Amino acid sequence: MEWNLALECVQELALQLENIQLHNRLAGEAAEREAFERIGKLAGSGATAHRAFRAFAREVKPLVDYQRLGIYLVDQDRDQIKCVFQAGQAGWGIQAGEARSLSGTVCGQVVSSRRGCIANGLHIHSRPDQPQEVKLRAAVVVPVVYADEVLGAVALHNRRPHAYGPRDL
């Protein structure tokens, strides 16, 4: 008798957990749609690029956690990538306003494959002269595609190892 009662309780808890997960997923999807609408309105309002990028970074933060967000434009003909915006923690590597070769970079892979990429096990330091201060350990990089052309990439970095998964692509 006690065993049946315990089993019924476990089954009821499992159903409640499924309901909570479904509710959270639907709430997350609604929040994403609302964020996309706000970003779309700002992009169509004639705002400056920097203001639009800043608003994008603000909208993305509650949806996908990051410590650093970078927006990059690419020039495939010149094999160049340029960081046009950076939000969050500063780090070693390409900074806002800098351009570098696209070849051999994660962004280069994302641009050529037209598919996002998750990188774990990173050791990006806040300062190159202090390698013991590992700050960023995971990244997700996705292409920015418009009119079937890859214009650039967005990269999110996180302190937590394995912070990103397939849903973040």
PDB file of C-alpha atoms in Angstrom, residues 53 56-57 66-73 81-89 94-96 107 140-142 144 152-157:
ATOM      1  CA  PHE A  53      24.246  47.175 -31.137  1.00  0.00           C
ATOM      2  CA  PHE A  56      20.897  44.212 -29.077  1.00  0.00           C
ATOM      3  CA  ALA A  57      23.422  43.377 -26.345  1.00  0.00           C
ATOM      4  CA  TYR A  66      27.408  36.207 -21.462  1.00  0.00           C
ATOM      5  CA  GLN A  67      30.295  38.118 -19.954  1.00  0.00           C
ATOM      6  CA  ARG A  68      31.421  39.481 -23.332  1.00  0.00           C
ATOM      7  CA  LEU A  69      29.529  40.002 -26.575  1.00  0.00           C
ATOM      8  CA  GLY A  70      31.270  40.924 -29.809  1.00  0.00           C
ATOM      9  CA  ILE A  71      29.788  41.891 -33.152  1.00  0.00           C
ATOM     10  CA  TYR A  72      32.059  41.394 -36.134  1.00  0.00           C
ATOM     11  CA  LEU A  73      31.782  42.392 -39.786  1.00  0.00           C
ATOM     12  CA  ILE A  81      37.244  40.544 -39.853  1.00  0.00           C
ATOM     13  CA  LYS A  82      36.566  43.733 -37.914  1.00  0.00           C
ATOM     14  CA  CYS A  83      35.154  44.016 -34.407  1.00  0.00           C
ATOM     15  CA  VAL A  84      32.552  46.776 -34.667  1.00  0.00           C
ATOM     16  CA  PHE A  85      31.086  46.464 -31.172  1.00  0.00           C
ATOM     17  CA  GLN A  86      31.987  44.888 -27.857  1.00  0.00           C
ATOM     18  CA  ALA A  87      29.980  44.776 -24.634  1.00  0.00           C
ATOM     19  CA  GLY A  88      30.818  43.343 -21.250  1.00  0.00           C
ATOM     20  CA  GLN A  89      34.162  42.176 -19.948  1.00  0.00           C
ATOM     21  CA  ILE A  94      40.533  41.600 -31.031  1.00  0.00           C
ATOM     22  CA  GLN A  95      39.035  44.793 -29.614  1.00  0.00           C
ATOM     23  CA  ALA A  96      36.317  47.082 -30.951  1.00  0.00           C
ATOM     24  CA  CYS A 107      34.654  33.484 -37.032  1.00  0.00           C
ATOM     25  CA  VAL A 140      29.147  30.529 -29.014  1.00  0.00           C
ATOM     26  CA  VAL A 141      29.656  32.188 -32.397  1.00  0.00           C
ATOM     27  CA  VAL A 142      26.840  32.540 -34.928  1.00  0.00           C
ATOM     28  CA  VAL A 144      24.922  37.165 -39.311  1.00  0.00           C
ATOM     29  CA  GLY A 152      29.553  38.947 -40.036  1.00  0.00           C
ATOM     30  CA  ALA A 153      29.247  37.090 -36.778  1.00  0.00           C
ATOM     31  CA  VAL A 154      28.138  37.549 -33.189  1.00  0.00           C
ATOM     32  CA  ALA A 155      30.238  35.945 -30.454  1.00  0.00           C
ATOM     33  CA  LEU A 156      29.194  35.436 -26.851  1.00  0.00           C
ATOM     34  CA  HIS A 157      31.773  34.468 -24.217  1.00  0.00           C
TER      35      HIS A 157
END
